[in-house]
Amino acid sequence: MGENKACFFCGTPFHIFNSVLILQNKKLKADIYIDDVFSTAKQIAANLIAIDMFENVYLIDRNKDWGFPNNKISQYIYALKGYGQFNKLVPKVIRDISQYSDYFFANDPRTDVFGRFIKFYIVKNCSNYNIHYYDDGLGSYNEHMDDITKIDYYARKLFFGRDLLLFNCDYYLTSPDFFRQVNPNSDKTIIPIGGINSEVNKLLKRVFYIDKTNTTVSKNVFFDTVRNEEFDKSGNIIFSRIIDKVLRTGKFMIKSHPREIKAKYDGNQSIEFGLPFEMLCLYNDFSDKVFINSFSTVVFSPKIIFNQEPKVVFLYKMMKKHMKVNDSIYDKCIEALKSIYSQKDKIIVCESEDALNEILNKCAI
């Protein structure tokens, strides 16, 4: 076991963003492993190597390195077989894994097959280790997000003869206050990631520099959703009509959801950015802007991460009759967001189209 050396496992640009913050604010010596599953993974890895802040930068190919199949059924079989094969799988991908003292994970432990196997290997083969979970967005602020699934539970019982709970670790989060508002009775250990000073801001811009990317947002923003997943057929039509109405005001740009592949907008209306929207907060202060959304986790980020306070308008209540998803936690999250806003009236839950029209009329460009 190495002394005081950490490693970060990242599956999204946002994970890399928080890994850099933890590394800089906690003054760690660390390696980083990047899952090559997003379009800018190779470019960001190259940027990190050039900047030389991590000792080693590893880009992991799921198919070549892990032998992960493309077929859905084969993936389930792979995940199940992995419970008995992790001791062979992990050292082939993460060489000399026992050199680390601290292991940082951010992917959802209920669905992250590779992170699960790495943790199994650490528990079985390493000593004096520390496993940490770090900020993955709004889902990280639900204390039950690291509960294991029933299938995972029974698979562990089958292969290990016991539960082998691994996920009861501390949380590195951007806003411990927000977590405690959502989970007032939680006994989780929460460690603040730390803020973004001017030096770290410049560093992050170098890490996430993508050539030919437009980083300026001059208007208010409407955040689209995956409409077929969130709404029934009638709701899909209604929500599309709302988007058209908002865009016709000329006061808004639209941020398409990455999975809403059918949505096509005029280039002057759409924010096309090769990285998560959170990265745009490095270049823009959205405190004087209006964000409209059904219920998108991204609208929480400007306040939680950057202490910016845009006006945020939620539409899920006016769409309630047409929603497929369970919105039971939405009110709780919004109250928690209000609690950390200095101007509470900038958080609005819109319940009718008339109320939305009034908001649109008052919006500045």
Coordinates of C-alpha atoms in Angstrom, one line a residue:
M1 CA 0.0 0.0 0.0
G2 CA 1.4 3.3 -1.0
E3 CA 1.4 6.2 1.4
N4 CA -0.9 9.2 0.7
K5 CA -1.5 8.6 -2.9
A6 CA -5.0 8.8 -4.3
C7 CA -6.8 7.8 -7.5
F8 CA -9.9 9.1 -9.1
F9 CA -12.3 7.2 -11.3
C10 CA -14.3 9.4 -13.7
G11 CA -17.1 8.6 -16.1
T12 CA -18.2 12.1 -17.1
P13 CA -16.6 15.6 -17.6
F14 CA -18.3 16.7 -14.4
H15 CA -16.5 13.9 -12.5
I16 CA -13.2 15.3 -13.9
F17 CA -14.2 18.8 -12.9
N18 CA -14.7 17.7 -9.3
S19 CA -11.6 15.6 -9.3
V20 CA -9.6 18.6 -10.2
L21 CA -11.2 20.6 -7.4
I22 CA -10.5 18.0 -4.8
L23 CA -6.9 17.5 -6.0
Q24 CA -6.2 21.3 -5.9
N25 CA -8.1 22.1 -2.7
K26 CA -6.9 19.1 -0.7
K27 CA -3.4 19.2 -2.1
L28 CA -3.4 15.5 -3.1
K29 CA -0.9 13.4 -5.0
A30 CA -3.1 11.4 -7.4
D31 CA -3.7 9.5 -10.6
I32 CA -6.9 9.7 -12.6
Y33 CA -8.7 7.0 -14.6
I34 CA -11.1 8.3 -17.3
D35 CA -13.8 6.1 -18.8
D36 CA -13.7 6.8 -22.5
V37 CA -17.5 7.0 -22.9
F38 CA -18.1 10.7 -23.8
S39 CA -17.1 12.6 -26.9
T40 CA -14.5 14.9 -25.3
A41 CA -12.8 12.3 -23.2
K42 CA -9.7 12.0 -25.3
Q43 CA -9.3 15.8 -25.6
I44 CA -9.7 16.4 -21.9
A45 CA -7.3 13.6 -21.1
A46 CA -4.7 15.2 -23.4
N47 CA -5.3 18.6 -21.7
L48 CA -4.7 17.0 -18.3
I49 CA -1.5 15.3 -19.5
A50 CA -0.2 18.7 -20.9
I51 CA -1.0 20.5 -17.7
D52 CA 0.7 17.8 -15.6
M53 CA -1.4 18.1 -12.4
F54 CA -2.1 14.4 -12.0
E55 CA 0.9 12.0 -11.8
N56 CA -0.7 9.7 -14.4
V57 CA -3.7 10.0 -16.7
Y58 CA -5.3 6.8 -17.9
L59 CA -8.0 6.6 -20.6
I60 CA -9.9 3.3 -20.2
D61 CA -11.7 1.7 -23.1
R62 CA -14.7 -0.4 -21.8
N63 CA -14.6 -2.8 -24.7
K64 CA -10.9 -3.3 -25.2
D65 CA -9.7 -3.0 -21.6
W66 CA -12.6 -4.4 -19.6
G67 CA -13.9 -6.7 -22.4
F68 CA -17.4 -5.2 -22.0
P69 CA -19.8 -6.4 -24.7
N70 CA -22.1 -4.1 -26.7
N71 CA -25.2 -6.4 -26.6
K72 CA -27.5 -5.7 -23.7
I73 CA -28.1 -9.3 -22.7
S74 CA -24.4 -10.0 -22.9
Q75 CA -23.8 -7.0 -20.6
Y76 CA -26.1 -8.5 -17.9
I77 CA -24.3 -11.8 -18.2
Y78 CA -20.9 -10.0 -18.0
A79 CA -22.0 -8.1 -14.9
L80 CA -23.2 -11.3 -13.2
K81 CA -20.0 -13.3 -14.1
G82 CA -17.9 -10.4 -12.8
Y83 CA -18.8 -11.2 -9.2
G84 CA -16.7 -14.3 -9.6
Q85 CA -14.0 -12.9 -11.9
F86 CA -13.2 -9.5 -10.5
N87 CA -9.9 -10.7 -9.0
K88 CA -8.7 -11.4 -12.6
L89 CA -10.5 -8.5 -14.3
V90 CA -9.4 -5.6 -12.2
P91 CA -5.6 -6.0 -12.2
K92 CA -5.6 -6.2 -16.0
V93 CA -7.2 -2.7 -16.2
I94 CA -6.0 -1.0 -13.0
R95 CA -2.4 -2.1 -12.7
D96 CA -0.8 -1.9 -9.2
I97 CA -4.0 -0.9 -7.7
S98 CA -2.7 -1.5 -4.2
Q99 CA -0.3 1.4 -4.5
Y100 CA -3.1 3.9 -3.5
S101 CA -4.3 4.8 0.0
D102 CA -7.4 6.7 -1.1
Y103 CA -9.9 5.7 -3.9
F104 CA -12.5 8.3 -5.2
F105 CA -15.6 7.1 -7.0
A106 CA -18.5 9.2 -8.4
N107 CA -20.5 7.0 -10.7
D108 CA -23.8 5.7 -9.3
P109 CA -22.8 2.6 -7.3
R110 CA -26.1 0.9 -8.2
T111 CA -25.3 0.9 -11.9
D112 CA -21.5 1.3 -12.2
V113 CA -20.4 -2.3 -12.8
F114 CA -16.7 -1.5 -13.1
G115 CA -16.6 0.7 -10.0
R116 CA -18.3 -2.2 -8.1
F117 CA -15.7 -4.7 -9.2
I118 CA -12.9 -2.3 -8.3
K119 CA -14.3 -1.9 -4.8
F120 CA -14.7 -5.6 -4.4
Y121 CA -11.0 -6.0 -5.3
I122 CA -9.9 -3.3 -2.9
V123 CA -11.8 -4.8 0.0
K124 CA -10.6 -8.3 -0.7
N125 CA -7.0 -7.6 -1.5
C126 CA -5.9 -4.2 0.0
S127 CA -5.3 -3.0 3.5
N128 CA -5.5 0.4 5.2
Y129 CA -7.6 1.8 2.3
N130 CA -10.1 4.7 2.3
I131 CA -13.0 4.6 -0.2
H132 CA -14.6 8.0 -0.9
Y133 CA -17.7 9.0 -2.9
Y134 CA -17.6 12.4 -4.6
D135 CA -20.1 14.8 -6.2
D136 CA -22.0 13.4 -9.3
G137 CA -24.6 16.1 -9.3
L138 CA -28.0 16.4 -7.7
G139 CA -28.3 12.6 -7.2
S140 CA -25.4 12.7 -4.8
Y141 CA -27.5 14.7 -2.4
N142 CA -29.8 11.8 -1.8
E143 CA -28.4 9.8 1.1
H144 CA -30.0 6.6 -0.2
M145 CA -28.3 6.8 -3.6
D146 CA -25.6 4.3 -2.4
D147 CA -28.1 1.7 -1.3
I148 CA -27.4 -1.5 -3.2
T149 CA -30.0 -3.1 -5.4
K150 CA -31.7 -6.4 -4.6
I151 CA -30.0 -8.2 -7.5
D152 CA -26.6 -6.9 -6.2
Y153 CA -27.4 -7.9 -2.7
Y154 CA -28.3 -11.5 -3.7
A155 CA -25.4 -11.8 -6.0
R156 CA -23.0 -10.8 -3.2
K157 CA -24.7 -13.4 -0.9
L158 CA -24.2 -16.0 -3.6
F159 CA -20.6 -15.3 -4.4
F160 CA -19.3 -14.1 -1.0
G161 CA -21.7 -15.7 1.5
R162 CA -22.4 -12.3 3.0
D163 CA -23.6 -8.8 2.1
L164 CA -20.1 -7.3 1.7
L165 CA -21.4 -3.8 2.0
L166 CA -18.8 -1.4 0.5
F167 CA -20.6 1.8 -0.2
N168 CA -20.9 3.2 3.4
C169 CA -18.2 5.8 2.9
D170 CA -17.7 9.5 3.3
Y171 CA -19.1 12.0 0.7
Y172 CA -17.0 14.8 -0.8
L173 CA -19.7 17.3 -1.9
T174 CA -19.8 20.9 -3.1
S175 CA -22.6 21.9 -0.8
P176 CA -22.8 20.1 2.5
D177 CA -25.5 22.5 3.6
F178 CA -27.7 21.5 0.7
F179 CA -27.2 17.8 1.5
R180 CA -28.3 18.4 5.1
Q181 CA -31.3 20.3 4.0
V182 CA -32.4 17.4 1.9
N183 CA -31.4 14.8 4.4
P184 CA -31.8 16.4 7.9
N185 CA -31.5 13.1 9.8
S186 CA -28.5 11.7 7.9
D187 CA -25.4 10.5 9.8
K188 CA -23.3 10.5 6.6
T189 CA -19.8 12.1 6.9
I190 CA -19.8 15.1 4.5
I191 CA -16.6 16.7 3.5
P192 CA -16.7 20.0 1.5
I193 CA -14.9 19.8 -1.9
G194 CA -13.9 23.5 -1.6
G195 CA -14.5 26.5 -3.8
I196 CA -13.2 27.9 -7.0
N197 CA -10.7 30.8 -6.7
S198 CA -9.3 32.7 -9.7
E199 CA -6.3 30.4 -10.0
V200 CA -8.5 27.2 -10.0
N201 CA -10.9 28.9 -12.5
K202 CA -8.0 29.4 -14.9
L203 CA -6.9 25.9 -14.4
L204 CA -10.3 24.4 -15.1
K205 CA -10.6 26.5 -18.3
R206 CA -7.3 24.9 -19.5
V207 CA -8.6 21.4 -18.5
F208 CA -11.9 21.8 -20.4
Y209 CA -10.6 23.8 -23.3
I210 CA -12.2 22.5 -26.5
D211 CA -11.2 24.2 -29.8
K212 CA -14.0 26.0 -31.6
T213 CA -16.4 25.9 -28.7
N214 CA -18.6 28.9 -28.1
T215 CA -18.6 29.7 -24.4
T216 CA -20.8 32.9 -24.3
V217 CA -24.5 32.7 -23.3
S218 CA -26.1 36.2 -23.9
K219 CA -29.8 35.3 -23.3
N220 CA -31.9 33.4 -20.7
V221 CA -32.0 29.6 -21.0
F222 CA -34.7 27.1 -21.5
F223 CA -33.6 23.5 -20.6
D224 CA -35.3 20.8 -22.7
T225 CA -35.9 17.3 -21.3
V226 CA -36.2 13.8 -22.7
R227 CA -39.9 14.4 -23.4
N228 CA -40.9 10.8 -24.2
E229 CA -39.4 9.7 -20.9
E230 CA -40.9 12.5 -18.8
F231 CA -44.3 13.0 -20.3
D232 CA -47.2 11.1 -21.8
K233 CA -48.1 11.8 -25.5
S234 CA -50.3 14.8 -24.6
G235 CA -47.7 16.2 -22.3
N236 CA -45.1 15.8 -25.0
I237 CA -47.2 18.0 -27.3
I238 CA -47.9 20.6 -24.6
F239 CA -44.3 20.8 -23.6
S240 CA -43.2 21.3 -27.2
R241 CA -45.8 24.1 -27.6
I242 CA -44.4 25.8 -24.4
I243 CA -40.9 25.6 -25.9
D244 CA -42.1 27.2 -29.1
K245 CA -43.8 30.0 -27.2
V246 CA -40.7 30.7 -25.1
L247 CA -38.4 30.8 -28.1
R248 CA -40.8 33.2 -29.9
T249 CA -40.2 35.8 -27.3
G250 CA -36.6 36.2 -28.6
K251 CA -35.4 36.3 -25.0
F252 CA -34.3 32.7 -24.6
M253 CA -31.9 30.2 -26.0
I254 CA -32.5 26.5 -25.6
K255 CA -30.2 23.8 -24.1
S256 CA -31.1 20.5 -25.7
H257 CA -31.0 17.4 -23.5
P258 CA -28.2 15.1 -24.7
R259 CA -30.6 12.3 -25.1
E260 CA -33.4 14.3 -26.8
I261 CA -32.1 13.4 -30.3
K262 CA -35.3 14.5 -32.1
A263 CA -35.0 18.1 -31.0
K264 CA -33.5 20.4 -33.6
Y265 CA -33.3 24.1 -33.3
D266 CA -32.0 27.0 -35.2
G267 CA -28.3 27.6 -34.5
N268 CA -29.1 31.1 -33.1
Q269 CA -31.6 29.7 -30.6
S270 CA -29.6 26.7 -29.4
I271 CA -26.7 26.3 -27.0
E272 CA -24.4 23.8 -28.6
F273 CA -21.6 23.0 -26.2
G274 CA -19.3 20.0 -26.2
L275 CA -19.3 19.7 -22.4
P276 CA -21.9 19.8 -19.6
F277 CA -23.7 23.1 -19.1
E278 CA -22.0 23.5 -15.7
M279 CA -18.7 24.2 -17.5
L280 CA -20.3 27.4 -19.0
C281 CA -20.5 28.8 -15.5
L282 CA -16.7 29.2 -15.7
Y283 CA -17.2 31.7 -18.5
N284 CA -20.6 33.3 -17.6
D285 CA -22.2 34.7 -14.5
F286 CA -25.9 33.7 -14.8
S287 CA -27.1 35.6 -11.8
D288 CA -29.0 38.1 -14.0
K289 CA -30.5 35.3 -16.2
V290 CA -33.7 33.3 -16.1
F291 CA -33.6 29.5 -16.3
I292 CA -36.9 27.7 -17.3
N293 CA -37.1 23.9 -16.9
S294 CA -39.6 21.1 -16.1
F295 CA -37.2 19.8 -13.4
S296 CA -33.6 19.5 -14.4
T297 CA -30.8 18.9 -12.0
V298 CA -28.5 21.2 -14.0
V299 CA -30.3 24.3 -12.8
F300 CA -29.1 23.6 -9.2
S301 CA -25.5 23.7 -10.3
P302 CA -24.9 27.5 -10.7
K303 CA -25.7 28.1 -7.0
I304 CA -24.3 24.9 -5.5
I305 CA -21.0 25.0 -7.4
F306 CA -20.4 28.6 -8.3
N307 CA -22.6 30.6 -5.9
Q308 CA -24.5 32.2 -8.8
E309 CA -28.2 32.9 -8.3
P310 CA -30.1 32.9 -11.6
K311 CA -33.9 33.1 -11.4
V312 CA -35.1 29.5 -11.8
V313 CA -38.6 28.6 -13.0
F314 CA -39.9 25.0 -12.6
L315 CA -42.8 23.8 -14.8
Y316 CA -43.3 20.3 -13.4
K317 CA -46.5 21.2 -11.5
M318 CA -48.2 22.7 -14.5
M319 CA -47.3 19.4 -16.3
K320 CA -48.2 17.2 -13.4
K321 CA -51.2 15.4 -15.1
H322 CA -48.9 14.3 -18.0
M323 CA -45.8 13.3 -16.1
K324 CA -44.5 9.7 -16.2
V325 CA -41.8 10.2 -13.5
N326 CA -42.3 10.3 -9.8
D327 CA -42.0 13.9 -8.6
S328 CA -42.2 13.2 -4.9
I329 CA -38.7 14.5 -4.1
Y330 CA -39.0 17.6 -6.3
D331 CA -40.6 19.8 -3.7
K332 CA -38.0 18.8 -1.1
C333 CA -35.1 19.6 -3.4
I334 CA -36.6 23.0 -4.4
E335 CA -37.1 23.9 -0.7
A336 CA -33.4 23.0 -0.1
L337 CA -32.4 25.2 -3.0
K338 CA -34.4 28.1 -1.7
S339 CA -32.7 27.7 1.7
I340 CA -29.3 28.4 0.3
Y341 CA -30.4 31.2 -2.0
S342 CA -30.0 34.7 -0.6
Q343 CA -32.9 35.9 -2.8
K344 CA -35.6 33.2 -2.1
D345 CA -38.1 34.8 -4.5
K346 CA -35.8 33.9 -7.5
I347 CA -37.0 30.3 -7.1
I348 CA -40.5 29.9 -8.7
V349 CA -42.7 26.8 -9.1
C350 CA -45.0 27.7 -11.9
E351 CA -48.5 26.1 -11.8
S352 CA -50.3 27.5 -14.8
E353 CA -49.6 28.7 -18.3
D354 CA -51.0 32.2 -17.3
A355 CA -48.3 32.4 -14.6
L356 CA -45.7 31.4 -17.2
N357 CA -46.9 34.1 -19.6
E358 CA -46.5 36.7 -16.9
I359 CA -43.0 35.6 -16.2
L360 CA -42.1 35.7 -19.9
N361 CA -43.5 39.2 -20.2
K362 CA -41.3 40.4 -17.4
C363 CA -38.1 38.8 -18.6
A364 CA -35.3 40.9 -19.9
I365 CA -33.2 39.7 -22.7

